[in-house]
Amino acid sequence: MTFFERDWDIERPGLTLKGSLCLPAREGQFPLVLLLGGSGRVDRDGNPGGRGAGIYAKLARALAEFGIASYRYDKRGAGASGGDFLATGYHDLVEDAQATWEALAGTPFVDHSRMYVLGHSEGTAISAQLAPRLAPLPRALIQLCPFEISAEAMLIHQAEGIERELPGLSGLLGTMLRLMRRFTGPYDQHMRRKLLHVRALEGGTIRLGPARVSARWLRELIAVDINALYRAVPCPMLLIAGEKDLQCTPESAERLARLSRAPAQSHIVPNMIHHLSESEGPPALFDLRDIDALPLAPRLLALLEAWFARENGRKNITPA
């Protein structure tokens, strides 16, 4: 695979967002995808603390192979970007993404008639919220693992999943989680109490599992009306869900596609989990494999390749 990466920064009030351009060649104008990642203190590659599966780096390099440029960046307060992650709100992230789009739209290496936003998980909500206010209008949104329910309902759903899996979870992790449950009570009930508490906080932080997050971010995300966002999207959408995604359920893609007033298509990738790799076994929140070492789901990449081929007028590629 041939691709060229270089650093490219976005200046925001009081901070700099650090990111990477991934280009199919050194010279020319290219279709471009702005990558918007999922929740948490993750860097441009999708890794917390600089370590992980690097799913967005893998996506960027796959897109370059299809002839598509991309830009991905460290969130404020994550990776090399400035800012305080624990003081960042959801709407700060939306504004950062808008500023990034506007900066990319003014560059000479972008084919401005073929600019796309690709969101993953929380990034799908951000891209849907952004779409009506972006200029130029995205040619399309590409939504990987979108969610249709509120963030509050999704967190409770995940906590219920922990309760279901906990009795059969072996090893040190299972022991620790059962010990914690003795102090917190059932995980779903504990999550409901925590979400009530976050609504009363003006600032500060709150712990979600092993991570500490901004209470303002969580409160603002909970308030987002996901269905209303999708009804207002003015451009076409490609919505792709994973059959074994237990965080953003596979049914969400089709249901959100039906809400759209613009053309929208939905697909479910067999065996794909939330982190965009494949699992042959039963779906589990506590996937104890080394997910970092797994490639992106081949059928996801085949679907994207075929879609971009049609976008660029080539008819000789069909999804696997």
Coordinates of C-alpha atoms in Angstrom, one line a residue:
M1 CA 0.0 0.0 0.0
T2 CA 1.3 3.5 -0.9
F3 CA 0.2 6.4 1.3
F4 CA 1.8 9.6 2.6
E5 CA 1.2 11.0 6.1
R6 CA 2.1 14.4 7.4
D7 CA 1.2 16.4 10.5
W8 CA -1.3 19.1 10.1
D9 CA -2.6 21.3 12.9
I10 CA -5.9 23.2 13.5
E11 CA -5.7 26.4 15.6
R12 CA -8.6 26.8 18.1
P13 CA -9.0 29.6 20.7
G14 CA -6.5 28.9 23.4
L15 CA -5.3 25.5 22.0
T16 CA -4.0 23.6 19.0
L17 CA -5.5 20.4 17.7
K18 CA -2.8 18.1 16.4
G19 CA -3.6 15.7 13.6
S20 CA -2.5 13.7 10.6
L21 CA -3.3 14.0 6.9
C22 CA -3.2 10.6 5.1
L23 CA -2.9 11.1 1.3
P24 CA -2.9 8.6 -1.5
A25 CA -0.1 10.4 -3.3
R26 CA 2.2 13.4 -2.7
E27 CA 0.6 15.7 -5.2
G28 CA -2.9 16.2 -6.5
Q29 CA -6.4 17.0 -5.4
F30 CA -8.2 14.1 -3.6
P31 CA -11.6 13.3 -2.3
L32 CA -11.3 13.7 1.5
V33 CA -12.8 12.1 4.6
L34 CA -12.8 13.9 8.0
L35 CA -12.6 11.1 10.6
L36 CA -14.5 11.7 13.9
G37 CA -13.8 9.1 16.6
G38 CA -15.7 7.6 19.5
S39 CA -16.0 8.7 23.1
G40 CA -13.2 8.9 25.6
R41 CA -9.7 10.4 25.8
V42 CA -8.6 8.9 22.5
D43 CA -6.0 10.2 20.1
R44 CA -6.1 10.5 16.3
D45 CA -5.6 6.8 15.9
G46 CA -8.4 5.9 18.3
N47 CA -6.1 4.9 21.2
P48 CA -6.5 5.8 24.8
G49 CA -3.1 6.7 26.4
G50 CA -1.3 6.1 23.1
R51 CA -1.9 2.4 23.0
G52 CA -4.6 0.4 21.4
A53 CA -5.9 -1.1 18.2
G54 CA -5.3 2.0 16.1
I55 CA -8.6 1.6 14.2
Y56 CA -8.6 5.1 12.8
A57 CA -5.1 4.8 11.5
K58 CA -6.1 1.5 9.9
L59 CA -9.1 3.2 8.4
A60 CA -7.1 6.1 7.0
R61 CA -4.6 3.8 5.3
A62 CA -7.4 1.7 3.8
L63 CA -9.0 4.8 2.5
A64 CA -5.7 5.9 0.9
E65 CA -5.6 2.6 -0.9
F66 CA -9.0 3.4 -2.3
G67 CA -7.7 6.8 -3.6
I68 CA -9.3 8.8 -0.7
A69 CA -7.4 11.2 1.5
S70 CA -8.4 11.6 5.2
Y71 CA -7.7 13.7 8.2
R72 CA -7.8 12.6 11.8
Y73 CA -6.9 14.5 14.9
D74 CA -6.3 14.1 18.6
K75 CA -9.2 15.4 20.6
R76 CA -8.6 18.4 22.8
G77 CA -6.8 17.2 25.9
A78 CA -5.8 13.9 24.3
G79 CA -2.6 12.8 22.5
A80 CA -0.6 15.8 21.4
S81 CA -3.5 18.3 21.3
G82 CA -3.9 21.1 23.8
G83 CA -6.8 21.7 26.2
D84 CA -8.2 20.0 29.2
F85 CA -10.0 16.8 28.4
L86 CA -11.8 16.7 31.8
A87 CA -13.2 20.2 31.3
T88 CA -14.3 19.6 27.7
G89 CA -18.0 19.4 26.8
Y90 CA -19.7 17.6 24.0
H91 CA -20.5 20.9 22.2
D92 CA -16.8 21.8 22.4
L93 CA -16.1 18.6 20.4
V94 CA -18.8 19.6 17.9
E95 CA -17.2 23.0 17.4
D96 CA -13.7 21.5 17.1
A97 CA -15.0 19.3 14.3
Q98 CA -16.7 22.2 12.5
A99 CA -13.5 24.3 12.7
T100 CA -11.5 21.4 11.3
W101 CA -13.9 21.0 8.4
E102 CA -13.7 24.6 7.6
A103 CA -9.9 24.6 7.6
L104 CA -9.8 21.5 5.3
A105 CA -12.2 23.2 2.9
G106 CA -9.7 26.0 2.3
T107 CA -6.8 23.7 1.3
P108 CA -5.5 23.1 -2.2
F109 CA -5.2 19.3 -1.9
V110 CA -8.9 18.7 -1.4
D111 CA -11.5 18.0 -4.1
H112 CA -14.1 20.3 -2.6
S113 CA -16.9 18.5 -4.4
R114 CA -16.0 15.2 -2.7
M115 CA -15.7 15.9 1.0
Y116 CA -17.1 13.4 3.4
V117 CA -17.5 13.0 7.2
L118 CA -17.0 9.6 8.7
G119 CA -18.1 9.2 12.3
H120 CA -17.6 6.2 14.6
S121 CA -19.8 5.7 17.7
E122 CA -20.0 9.1 19.4
G123 CA -18.5 10.6 16.2
T124 CA -21.8 9.6 14.4
A125 CA -23.8 11.9 16.6
I126 CA -21.2 14.7 16.1
S127 CA -21.3 14.3 12.3
A128 CA -25.1 14.3 12.2
Q129 CA -25.3 17.4 14.4
L130 CA -22.7 19.1 12.2
A131 CA -24.0 18.3 8.8
P132 CA -26.6 21.1 8.4
R133 CA -24.2 23.8 9.4
L134 CA -21.2 22.8 7.3
A135 CA -20.0 24.6 4.2
P136 CA -19.4 23.1 1.8
L137 CA -22.1 20.6 2.5
P138 CA -20.6 17.1 2.9
R139 CA -21.2 14.9 -0.2
A140 CA -22.3 12.2 2.3
L141 CA -21.9 11.1 5.9
I142 CA -20.5 7.7 6.6
Q143 CA -21.7 6.4 10.0
L144 CA -20.0 3.5 11.5
C145 CA -21.7 1.9 14.6
P146 CA -24.4 4.7 14.9
F147 CA -26.8 4.7 17.8
E148 CA -30.4 5.7 17.8
I149 CA -31.2 5.8 21.6
S150 CA -30.1 8.5 24.0
A151 CA -26.7 8.3 25.6
E152 CA -28.4 7.7 28.9
A153 CA -30.4 4.7 27.6
M154 CA -27.2 3.3 26.0
L155 CA -25.2 3.5 29.2
I156 CA -28.0 1.7 31.1
H157 CA -28.2 -0.9 28.3
Q158 CA -24.4 -1.5 28.6
A159 CA -24.7 -1.8 32.4
E160 CA -27.5 -4.4 32.0
G161 CA -25.1 -6.3 29.7
I162 CA -22.5 -6.3 32.4
E163 CA -25.0 -7.8 34.8
R164 CA -25.8 -10.5 32.3
E165 CA -22.2 -11.5 31.6
L166 CA -20.9 -11.1 35.2
P167 CA -21.8 -14.6 36.5
G168 CA -19.8 -16.3 33.8
L169 CA -16.8 -14.0 33.7
S170 CA -13.8 -15.8 34.9
G171 CA -10.3 -14.7 36.0
L172 CA -9.1 -11.6 37.8
L173 CA -11.5 -9.3 35.9
G174 CA -14.5 -11.3 36.9
T175 CA -13.4 -11.4 40.6
M176 CA -12.8 -7.7 40.7
L177 CA -16.1 -6.8 39.1
R178 CA -18.0 -9.1 41.4
L179 CA -16.2 -7.5 44.4
M180 CA -17.1 -4.0 43.2
R181 CA -20.7 -5.1 42.8
R182 CA -20.8 -5.9 46.5
F183 CA -20.2 -2.2 47.2
T184 CA -22.1 -0.6 44.4
G185 CA -25.1 -2.9 44.0
P186 CA -26.2 -4.2 40.6
Y187 CA -24.4 -2.3 37.8
D188 CA -27.6 -1.2 36.1
Q189 CA -29.0 0.3 39.3
H190 CA -25.7 1.9 40.0
M191 CA -25.6 3.5 36.5
R192 CA -29.1 4.9 37.0
R193 CA -28.0 6.6 40.3
K194 CA -24.9 7.9 38.6
L195 CA -26.9 9.5 35.8
L196 CA -29.2 11.2 38.2
H197 CA -26.2 12.5 40.0
V198 CA -24.5 13.9 36.8
R199 CA -27.6 15.9 36.0
A200 CA -27.1 17.9 39.3
L201 CA -23.5 18.7 38.7
E202 CA -22.5 22.1 37.3
G203 CA -18.9 21.0 36.5
G204 CA -16.3 18.5 37.7
T205 CA -15.9 14.9 36.7
I206 CA -17.5 11.6 37.1
R207 CA -16.2 8.0 36.7
L208 CA -17.6 5.7 34.0
G209 CA -16.1 2.3 34.5
P210 CA -12.3 2.7 34.7
A211 CA -12.3 6.1 33.1
R212 CA -12.9 9.6 34.5
V213 CA -14.8 11.9 32.2
S214 CA -16.1 15.4 32.2
A215 CA -19.6 15.7 33.8
R216 CA -20.4 18.5 31.4
W217 CA -19.6 16.3 28.4
L218 CA -21.9 13.5 29.7
R219 CA -24.7 15.9 30.6
E220 CA -24.6 17.6 27.2
L221 CA -24.5 14.3 25.4
I222 CA -27.4 12.9 27.4
A223 CA -29.5 16.0 26.3
V224 CA -28.9 15.3 22.5
D225 CA -32.0 14.2 20.7
I226 CA -30.5 11.7 18.3
N227 CA -33.6 11.1 16.2
A228 CA -34.0 14.9 15.7
L229 CA -30.4 15.1 14.5
Y230 CA -30.9 12.5 11.8
R231 CA -34.2 14.0 10.6
A232 CA -32.3 17.2 9.9
V233 CA -29.3 15.7 8.0
P234 CA -29.4 17.4 4.6
C235 CA -27.0 15.1 2.7
P236 CA -26.9 11.4 1.8
M237 CA -25.8 8.9 4.4
L238 CA -24.2 5.4 4.5
L239 CA -24.9 3.8 7.8
I240 CA -22.9 0.6 8.7
A241 CA -23.6 -1.4 11.9
G242 CA -21.8 -4.4 13.3
E243 CA -23.8 -7.6 13.8
K244 CA -22.1 -8.3 17.1
D245 CA -21.9 -4.7 18.4
L246 CA -23.2 -4.7 22.0
Q247 CA -22.7 -0.9 22.5
C248 CA -24.4 0.6 19.4
T249 CA -26.9 -2.1 18.4
P250 CA -27.1 -3.3 14.8
E251 CA -30.7 -2.3 14.4
S252 CA -29.8 1.3 14.8
A253 CA -28.4 1.7 11.3
E254 CA -31.6 0.7 9.5
R255 CA -33.9 2.7 11.9
L256 CA -31.8 5.9 11.5
A257 CA -31.8 5.4 7.7
R258 CA -35.6 5.4 7.7
L259 CA -35.6 8.7 9.6
S260 CA -33.5 10.5 7.0
R261 CA -35.1 12.9 4.5
A262 CA -32.1 12.6 2.3
P263 CA -31.1 9.4 0.5
A264 CA -29.7 6.8 3.0
Q265 CA -28.6 3.2 2.9
S266 CA -27.9 0.9 5.8
H267 CA -25.8 -2.3 6.1
I268 CA -25.0 -4.8 8.9
V269 CA -21.5 -6.3 8.6
P270 CA -21.6 -9.9 9.8
N271 CA -19.6 -10.7 12.9
M272 CA -18.4 -7.1 13.3
I273 CA -18.0 -5.8 16.8
H274 CA -17.9 -2.2 18.0
H275 CA -14.1 -1.9 17.5
L276 CA -14.6 -2.7 13.8
S277 CA -12.9 -6.1 13.9
E278 CA -14.7 -9.5 13.5
S279 CA -15.5 -12.1 16.1
E280 CA -16.7 -15.6 15.2
G281 CA -17.8 -16.4 18.8
P282 CA -20.9 -15.1 20.7
P283 CA -20.9 -11.3 21.2
A284 CA -19.6 -10.2 24.6
L285 CA -19.0 -6.8 26.2
F286 CA -15.9 -8.4 27.9
D287 CA -14.1 -9.6 24.8
L288 CA -10.9 -11.0 26.3
R289 CA -9.0 -11.5 23.0
D290 CA -6.2 -9.3 22.0
I291 CA -8.4 -6.9 19.9
D292 CA -5.4 -4.6 19.3
A293 CA -3.8 -7.1 17.0
L294 CA -6.9 -7.8 14.9
P295 CA -7.4 -6.3 11.4
L296 CA -10.4 -4.2 10.5
A297 CA -13.4 -6.4 9.4
P298 CA -12.6 -7.4 5.7
R299 CA -16.3 -7.1 4.8
L300 CA -16.4 -3.6 6.2
L301 CA -13.5 -2.6 4.0
A302 CA -15.0 -4.3 1.0
L303 CA -18.3 -2.4 1.5
L304 CA -16.4 0.9 1.8
E305 CA -14.3 0.2 -1.2
A306 CA -17.3 -0.6 -3.3
W307 CA -19.2 2.5 -2.1
F308 CA -16.3 4.8 -2.9
A309 CA -15.8 3.2 -6.3
R310 CA -19.4 4.0 -7.2
E311 CA -19.0 7.5 -5.8
N312 CA -16.0 8.0 -8.1
G313 CA -17.7 6.5 -11.1
R314 CA -16.0 3.1 -11.2
K315 CA -18.4 0.2 -11.7
N316 CA -16.0 -2.8 -11.4
I317 CA -16.1 -3.3 -7.6
T318 CA -18.8 -5.1 -5.7
P319 CA -19.0 -5.6 -2.0
A320 CA -17.8 -9.0 -0.6

